[in-house]
Amino acid sequence: MSARVSRRDFLRWSGSAFGVAMLAACQQPVAPVESGSAPPSRPFEGQTVSAAGMPWMWENTKPLYEEFLEETGMELNVATFQQQEITDKLMQAVATNTYFADLLAIPNNAAADIWGNDLALPVPEDLLNDPEMAWDDVLPVYREKVLAWKGVIYGMPHDGDTHHMMFLHSLMDDPDNQANFTGEYGYDLNPDRGPQTWQEHRDYAEFFTGWDWSGDGDPNYGFAHMMKRGDTAFWGFASRCTAYGKHPDDPGYFFDVETGAPRINSPAFVRGLTEWKDEMQFGPPGMISMGWGDVIEASQALRVAMNVGWDGVAMHREGSLAAGKSSYSVLPGSYEVYNAGSGQWESRSEINFAPSLAFGGWEISIAKGAENEDAAWALAKHFTNKEMGNTFAFQGFKNPIRISDIADIEPWVEIAGFTERSATTYLRALNETMTHPNLVLNLRIPGWTQYRDALELAVSKALAGEASPENSLNEAAEAWSAITDRLGGPEKQRDNYRTHLGLD
Amino acid sequence: MQQNSTAKQPMAESHKKRPSQGIPDVIFKWILILPATIAVIALLIFPFMFTLAASFTDWHLFNLNAPINFIGFKMWASVLTSSYIHTTTWNTIFFVGLALPLEFLLGMTVALALNAATFGRTFFRVFFLMPLMFNPIAVVFLIGKLMLQEDIGPINDVLMGLGFPRIMWLSDPSMAKITIVLVDVWQHTAFMILMFLAGLQSLPQEPFEAAVVDGATAVQRFRFISLPLLGPVALTAVLIRGLDAFKVVDIIYSLTGGGPGQATESVTLTVFRTGVKGGDIAFGSAASYLLLILMAVFTALVLFATRKWVRVSY
């Protein structure tokens, strides 16, 4: 018998082996032979829930859900993606109506695309009435607006994002700084609340720029904001203009709620952008290239005295030089606000504050067509019930969304590492932001990625000096109108915007 | 004659069919070709035609329940008249026009040096090829985020210590264009080195020996022997690297996001932003065909230049 194998035999055998392997791979997995019925304590024995989210949601939090998996017998198949990647994948799944995972962590912006198109399941009645979920404890703006679409709650309360201002109270406390600032600007530094208007913010920024107040040998800067195109400039800019553009008597901010016309080239936004560009001289060189992470790093390293962001907790992480030195406040306001209805600026005796629910948070939703629906809801409940929600918040895995998250400074001091002063101002800032009557909601209408890109481009062009703020925002408004036309026209998007605001 | 014809007979039959195998050769060849054919149709021809068809519609992925309408060349017209696309097209041409010659010249210079080196040749070959082994995102982090950080980055620190002004590597629109090119040159010159080194080592030695006997200098040997003989390699390298450079997206996306403003946005990034992320399939498809046309023009120019100036065979 010859031991030689011809090339043809080799091809034939390898092809057969490949075919058998493929057939085997296509087979449904054989269910394990059960020796008896599953014990009642393991109700999801043999069921696998697929979940999609970011690494921070699943990797460092394992101790918080491993016991649950063990007790229920549930298998968890997690796919983790970075923030931008999961957003892209979710939106592609939405667009092509394809299955992505049972349990989804969705960016708040995508609510209209996912919930509005019936691609996720409403939260079941029994979960809405479940005492462990304590829905009354969820901040009303989330329960009634952010987690809902057309009055139906689709999102489980997980992450609550707001933009607030961080400032180093250690600098404002310094008697020399106080005396010098008062001498220069004619009013006192406010170590408790920081600058209260954008004009004051400019003064503070100017005062703390160009000298070494941190003692590291290098000159420091007044502030850092997220300005990088393709990163988080959309939210940075939106939050910079709210005080000018959000009139207390008008629910619209990005669009006119009656016509659906974009407002991003109104005098309010032009003023915000003009001032933002001018204030870049009080930020680190290259601030136009700074994204959200860069702002955190600059703040933690005491290179800047103030910032606007989501990340009070990050200031108190190990290695942060800002720990114990930072306080928080709602976004600065303005004594002047633009009235889009009359087309006039209004001077007010009280400061017009318009806090920003920027980004709005990552909400947990169950996809329509989830294979193990009950198991997926059980896991979602485990992640978002009151007790676990508090734990996630205090350990810094998500931002507060519940009243109980921001009710007491003690866990923030003992678990999150805040000082009492920092915790007090942090919780005050969050509370004042999320309960404010003139709060600006995060934009949630279909096609939000294109609106975001167009606005970020205009802002970046103006900041880079490629176009004037007015011209660049006019271009952006034209681009927004063109996007609206491509997505069904102004009436359709106006209706979506009104639904987003909870008006219809 | 008789012997010859009988000798050919079994050979000819063996081409047609081997009874022991049962499958005629002609069919067997098709069986072998079939997987590759299916792969090419599925992964190349179908997407190619699908994208072309999509560019004649108003298809937007996020307009979920709307019908898809055939709109002829309207989308092509909006792409060709879009100032946004004009800018990204010029950005792409600027990038290729600067990065490619730089990589070509640097690659050839280093390859000549490595070819002539007598000491540490292996070490330096690996050393110069290392950038090619890095992930582009890692390169962006290493060079863009760490080395070129404008406030506290080491390069600005050194330059300012020497009395130079601070360079806004990523924040100044003009400088950002150059920075993107520099990062690409840092990474992809290695490819040119690899190509030219392989070319130099495969050159015949006789012309060089004859030139030495005739008293030619090193420069003359390079100018009149090495350079013409390297023509085919140079053509291949320019074509591969040039076509790759037209599709640049990873470095730009992670380093500048296309900014500041629109200063560094390439056509590929525009296609990604509008078609993939934005869901505007029709616009993205038409824009991707614009890129294809650009690349076809580039290829034609290179081939034309080749026919005119490059000696294809030794």
Coordinates of N, CA, C and O in Angstrom, one line a residue, chain A residues 191-282:
Chain A
P191 N -15.8 81.5 46.2 CA -15.2 80.2 46.4 C -16.3 79.1 46.6 O -16.0 77.9 46.5
D192 N -17.5 79.5 46.8 CA -18.6 78.5 47.0 C -19.2 78.1 45.7 O -19.4 76.9 45.5
R193 N -19.4 79.0 44.8 CA -20.2 78.7 43.6 C -19.4 79.0 42.3 O -19.8 78.7 41.2
G194 N -18.2 79.6 42.5 CA -17.4 79.9 41.3 C -18.1 81.0 40.5 O -19.1 81.7 40.9
P195 N -17.7 81.2 39.2 CA -18.3 82.3 38.4 C -19.8 81.9 38.1 O -20.1 80.8 37.8
Q196 N -20.6 82.9 38.2 CA -22.1 82.7 38.0 C -22.6 83.1 36.6 O -23.7 82.7 36.2
T197 N -21.8 83.9 35.9 CA -22.2 84.2 34.5 C -21.0 83.9 33.6 O -19.9 83.8 34.1
W198 N -21.3 83.9 32.3 CA -20.2 83.7 31.4 C -19.2 84.8 31.4 O -18.0 84.7 31.1
Q199 N -19.7 86.0 31.7 CA -18.8 87.2 31.8 C -17.9 87.0 33.0 O -16.6 87.2 32.9
E200 N -18.4 86.5 34.1 CA -17.6 86.3 35.2 C -16.6 85.1 34.9 O -15.4 85.2 35.4
H201 N -17.1 84.1 34.2 CA -16.2 83.0 33.8 C -15.0 83.5 33.1 O -13.9 83.0 33.3
R202 N -15.3 84.5 32.2 CA -14.2 85.0 31.4 C -13.2 85.7 32.3 O -12.0 85.6 32.1
D203 N -13.7 86.5 33.3 CA -12.8 87.2 34.2 C -12.0 86.2 35.0 O -10.7 86.4 35.2
Y204 N -12.6 85.2 35.5 CA -11.9 84.1 36.3 C -10.8 83.5 35.4 O -9.7 83.3 35.9
A205 N -11.2 83.2 34.2 CA -10.3 82.5 33.3 C -9.1 83.3 33.0 O -7.9 82.9 33.0
E206 N -9.4 84.6 32.7 CA -8.3 85.5 32.5 C -7.3 85.7 33.7 O -6.1 85.6 33.5
F207 N -7.9 85.8 34.9 CA -7.1 86.0 36.1 C -6.2 84.8 36.3 O -5.1 84.9 36.8
F208 N -6.7 83.6 36.1 CA -5.9 82.4 36.4 C -5.1 81.9 35.2 O -4.6 80.7 35.2
T209 N -4.9 82.7 34.2 CA -4.1 82.3 33.1 C -2.7 82.9 33.1 O -2.6 84.1 33.3
G210 N -1.7 82.1 32.8 CA -0.4 82.7 32.5 C 0.6 82.8 33.7 O 1.6 83.4 33.5
W211 N 0.2 82.2 34.8 CA 1.1 82.2 35.9 C 1.0 80.9 36.7 O 0.0 80.1 36.5
D212 N 2.0 80.6 37.4 CA 2.1 79.2 38.0 C 1.4 79.2 39.4 O 2.0 79.2 40.4
W213 N 0.1 79.0 39.3 CA -0.7 78.9 40.6 C -0.6 77.5 41.2 O -1.0 77.2 42.3
S214 N -0.2 76.5 40.4 CA -0.2 75.1 40.9 C 1.1 74.7 41.5 O 1.2 73.7 42.2
G215 N 2.2 75.6 41.3 CA 3.5 75.3 41.9 C 4.3 74.2 41.2 O 5.2 73.7 41.8
D216 N 3.9 73.9 40.0 CA 4.7 72.9 39.3 C 5.8 73.5 38.4 O 6.5 72.7 37.7
G217 N 6.0 74.8 38.4 CA 7.0 75.4 37.7 C 6.6 75.9 36.3 O 7.4 76.6 35.7
D218 N 5.4 75.5 35.9 CA 5.0 76.0 34.5 C 3.7 76.9 34.7 O 2.9 76.7 35.6
P219 N 3.5 77.8 33.8 CA 2.3 78.6 33.9 C 1.1 77.8 33.6 O 1.1 76.8 32.9
N220 N 0.0 78.2 34.3 CA -1.2 77.4 34.2 C -2.3 78.3 33.5 O -2.0 79.4 33.1
Y221 N -3.5 77.7 33.3 CA -4.5 78.3 32.5 C -5.9 78.4 33.2 O -6.1 77.7 34.2
G222 N -6.7 79.2 32.7 CA -8.0 79.5 33.3 C -9.0 78.4 33.2 O -9.7 78.0 34.2
F223 N -9.1 77.8 32.0 CA -10.1 76.8 31.9 C -9.8 75.8 30.7 O -8.9 76.1 29.9
A224 N -10.5 74.7 30.6 CA -10.5 73.9 29.5 C -11.9 73.4 29.2 O -12.6 73.0 30.1
H225 N -12.3 73.5 27.9 CA -13.6 73.0 27.4 C -13.3 72.0 26.3 O -12.3 72.1 25.6
M226 N -14.3 71.1 26.1 CA -14.2 70.1 25.0 C -14.5 70.8 23.7 O -15.6 71.2 23.5
M227 N -13.5 70.9 22.8 CA -13.7 71.6 21.6 C -13.4 70.8 20.4 O -13.5 71.2 19.2
K228 N -12.9 69.5 20.6 CA -12.4 68.8 19.4 C -13.5 68.2 18.5 O -14.5 67.6 19.1
R229 N -13.4 68.5 17.3 CA -14.4 68.0 16.3 C -14.2 66.4 16.3 O -13.2 65.9 16.3
G230 N -15.4 65.8 16.2 CA -15.4 64.3 16.1 C -15.2 63.7 17.5 O -15.1 62.5 17.6
D231 N -15.2 64.5 18.5 CA -15.1 64.0 19.9 C -16.3 64.4 20.6 O -17.4 63.8 20.5
T232 N -16.3 65.5 21.3 CA -17.4 65.9 22.1 C -17.7 67.4 22.0 O -18.4 68.0 22.8
A233 N -17.3 68.0 20.9 CA -17.5 69.4 20.7 C -18.9 69.8 20.6 O -19.3 70.9 21.0
F234 N -19.7 68.9 20.1 CA -21.2 69.2 20.0 C -21.8 69.5 21.4 O -22.5 70.5 21.5
W235 N -21.4 68.7 22.4 CA -22.0 69.0 23.7 C -21.3 70.1 24.4 O -21.9 70.9 25.1
G236 N -20.0 70.3 24.1 CA -19.3 71.4 24.7 C -19.8 72.7 24.2 O -20.1 73.7 25.0
F237 N -20.1 72.8 22.9 CA -20.7 74.1 22.4 C -22.1 74.3 22.8 O -22.5 75.4 23.1
A238 N -22.9 73.2 22.8 CA -24.3 73.3 23.1 C -24.4 73.9 24.6 O -25.3 74.7 24.9
S239 N -23.6 73.4 25.4 CA -23.6 73.8 26.8 C -23.1 75.3 27.0 O -23.5 76.0 27.9
R240 N -22.2 75.7 26.1 CA -21.7 77.1 26.2 C -22.8 78.1 25.8 O -22.6 79.3 26.2
C241 N -23.8 77.7 25.0 CA -24.7 78.7 24.5 C -26.1 78.6 25.2 O -26.9 79.5 24.9
T242 N -26.3 77.7 26.1 CA -27.7 77.6 26.7 C -28.1 78.8 27.4 O -29.3 79.2 27.3
A243 N -27.3 79.5 28.1 CA -27.7 80.7 28.9 C -28.2 81.8 28.0 O -29.1 82.6 28.3
Y244 N -27.7 81.9 26.8 CA -28.1 82.9 25.8 C -29.3 82.4 25.0 O -30.1 83.2 24.6
G245 N -29.3 81.1 24.6 CA -30.3 80.6 23.7 C -31.5 80.0 24.2 O -32.5 79.7 23.5
K246 N -31.5 79.6 25.5 CA -32.7 78.9 26.0 C -33.5 79.9 26.9 O -33.2 80.2 28.0
H247 N -34.5 80.4 26.2 CA -35.4 81.4 26.9 C -36.4 80.6 27.8 O -36.9 79.6 27.4
P248 N -36.6 81.1 29.0 CA -37.4 80.3 30.0 C -38.9 80.1 29.5 O -39.5 79.1 29.8
D249 N -39.3 81.0 28.6 CA -40.7 80.9 28.1 C -40.8 80.1 26.8 O -41.9 80.0 26.2
D250 N -39.7 79.6 26.3 CA -39.7 79.0 25.0 C -39.1 77.6 25.2 O -38.0 77.5 25.6
P251 N -39.9 76.5 24.9 CA -39.3 75.2 25.1 C -38.2 74.8 24.1 O -37.4 73.9 24.4
G252 N -38.1 75.5 23.0 CA -37.1 75.1 22.0 C -35.8 75.6 22.2 O -35.6 76.7 22.8
Y253 N -34.8 74.9 21.8 CA -33.4 75.4 21.9 C -32.7 75.1 20.6 O -32.3 76.1 19.9
F254 N -32.6 73.9 20.2 CA -31.9 73.6 18.9 C -32.8 73.9 17.7 O -32.3 74.3 16.6
F255 N -34.1 73.7 17.8 CA -35.0 73.9 16.7 C -36.2 74.8 17.3 O -36.5 74.8 18.5
D256 N -36.9 75.4 16.3 CA -38.1 76.1 16.7 C -39.2 75.0 16.8 O -39.4 74.2 15.8
V257 N -39.9 75.0 17.9 CA -40.9 74.0 18.1 C -42.2 74.2 17.2 O -43.0 73.3 17.1
E258 N -42.3 75.3 16.6 CA -43.5 75.5 15.8 C -43.2 75.2 14.3 O -44.0 74.7 13.6
T259 N -42.0 75.6 13.8 CA -41.7 75.5 12.4 C -40.7 74.3 12.1 O -40.6 73.9 11.0
G260 N -39.9 73.9 13.1 CA -38.9 72.9 12.9 C -37.6 73.5 12.3 O -36.7 72.8 11.9
A261 N -37.6 74.8 12.2 CA -36.4 75.5 11.6 C -35.2 75.5 12.6 O -35.5 75.6 13.8
P262 N -34.0 75.2 12.2 CA -32.9 75.2 13.1 C -32.6 76.6 13.7 O -32.8 77.6 13.0
R263 N -32.2 76.6 15.0 CA -31.9 77.9 15.6 C -30.4 78.1 15.8 O -30.0 79.0 16.5
I264 N -29.6 77.2 15.3 CA -28.2 77.2 15.7 C -27.4 78.4 15.1 O -26.2 78.5 15.4
N265 N -28.0 79.2 14.2 CA -27.4 80.4 13.7 C -28.0 81.6 14.3 O -27.8 82.7 13.7
S266 N -28.8 81.5 15.3 CA -29.4 82.6 16.0 C -28.3 83.5 16.6 O -27.2 83.0 16.9
P267 N -28.6 84.7 16.9 CA -27.7 85.6 17.6 C -27.1 85.0 18.9 O -26.0 85.3 19.3
A268 N -28.0 84.2 19.6 CA -27.5 83.5 20.8 C -26.4 82.6 20.6 O -25.4 82.6 21.3
F269 N -26.5 81.7 19.6 CA -25.4 80.8 19.3 C -24.2 81.5 18.7 O -23.0 81.2 19.0
V270 N -24.4 82.6 17.9 CA -23.3 83.3 17.3 C -22.5 84.0 18.5 O -21.3 84.0 18.5
R271 N -23.3 84.5 19.5 CA -22.6 85.2 20.6 C -21.8 84.2 21.4 O -20.6 84.4 21.8
G272 N -22.4 83.0 21.6 CA -21.7 81.9 22.4 C -20.4 81.5 21.7 O -19.4 81.4 22.3
L273 N -20.5 81.4 20.4 CA -19.3 80.9 19.6 C -18.2 82.0 19.6 O -17.0 81.7 19.7
T274 N -18.7 83.2 19.4 CA -17.7 84.4 19.3 C -17.0 84.5 20.7 O -15.7 84.6 20.7
E275 N -17.7 84.4 21.7 CA -17.1 84.4 23.1 C -16.1 83.2 23.3 O -15.0 83.4 23.9
W276 N -16.6 82.1 22.9 CA -15.8 80.9 23.1 C -14.5 81.0 22.4 O -13.4 80.6 22.9
K277 N -14.5 81.5 21.2 CA -13.3 81.6 20.4 C -12.4 82.6 21.0 O -11.2 82.4 21.2
D278 N -12.9 83.7 21.5 CA -12.1 84.8 22.2 C -11.5 84.2 23.5 O -10.4 84.5 23.8
E279 N -12.2 83.4 24.2 CA -11.7 82.9 25.5 C -10.7 81.8 25.3 O -10.1 81.4 26.3
M280 N -10.4 81.3 24.1 CA -9.4 80.3 23.9 C -8.1 80.7 24.4 O -7.2 79.9 24.7
Q281 N -7.8 82.0 24.4 CA -6.5 82.6 24.9 C -6.3 82.3 26.4 O -5.2 82.3 26.9
F282 N -7.4 81.9 27.1 CA -7.3 81.6 28.5 C -7.3 80.1 28.8 O -7.4 79.6 29.9

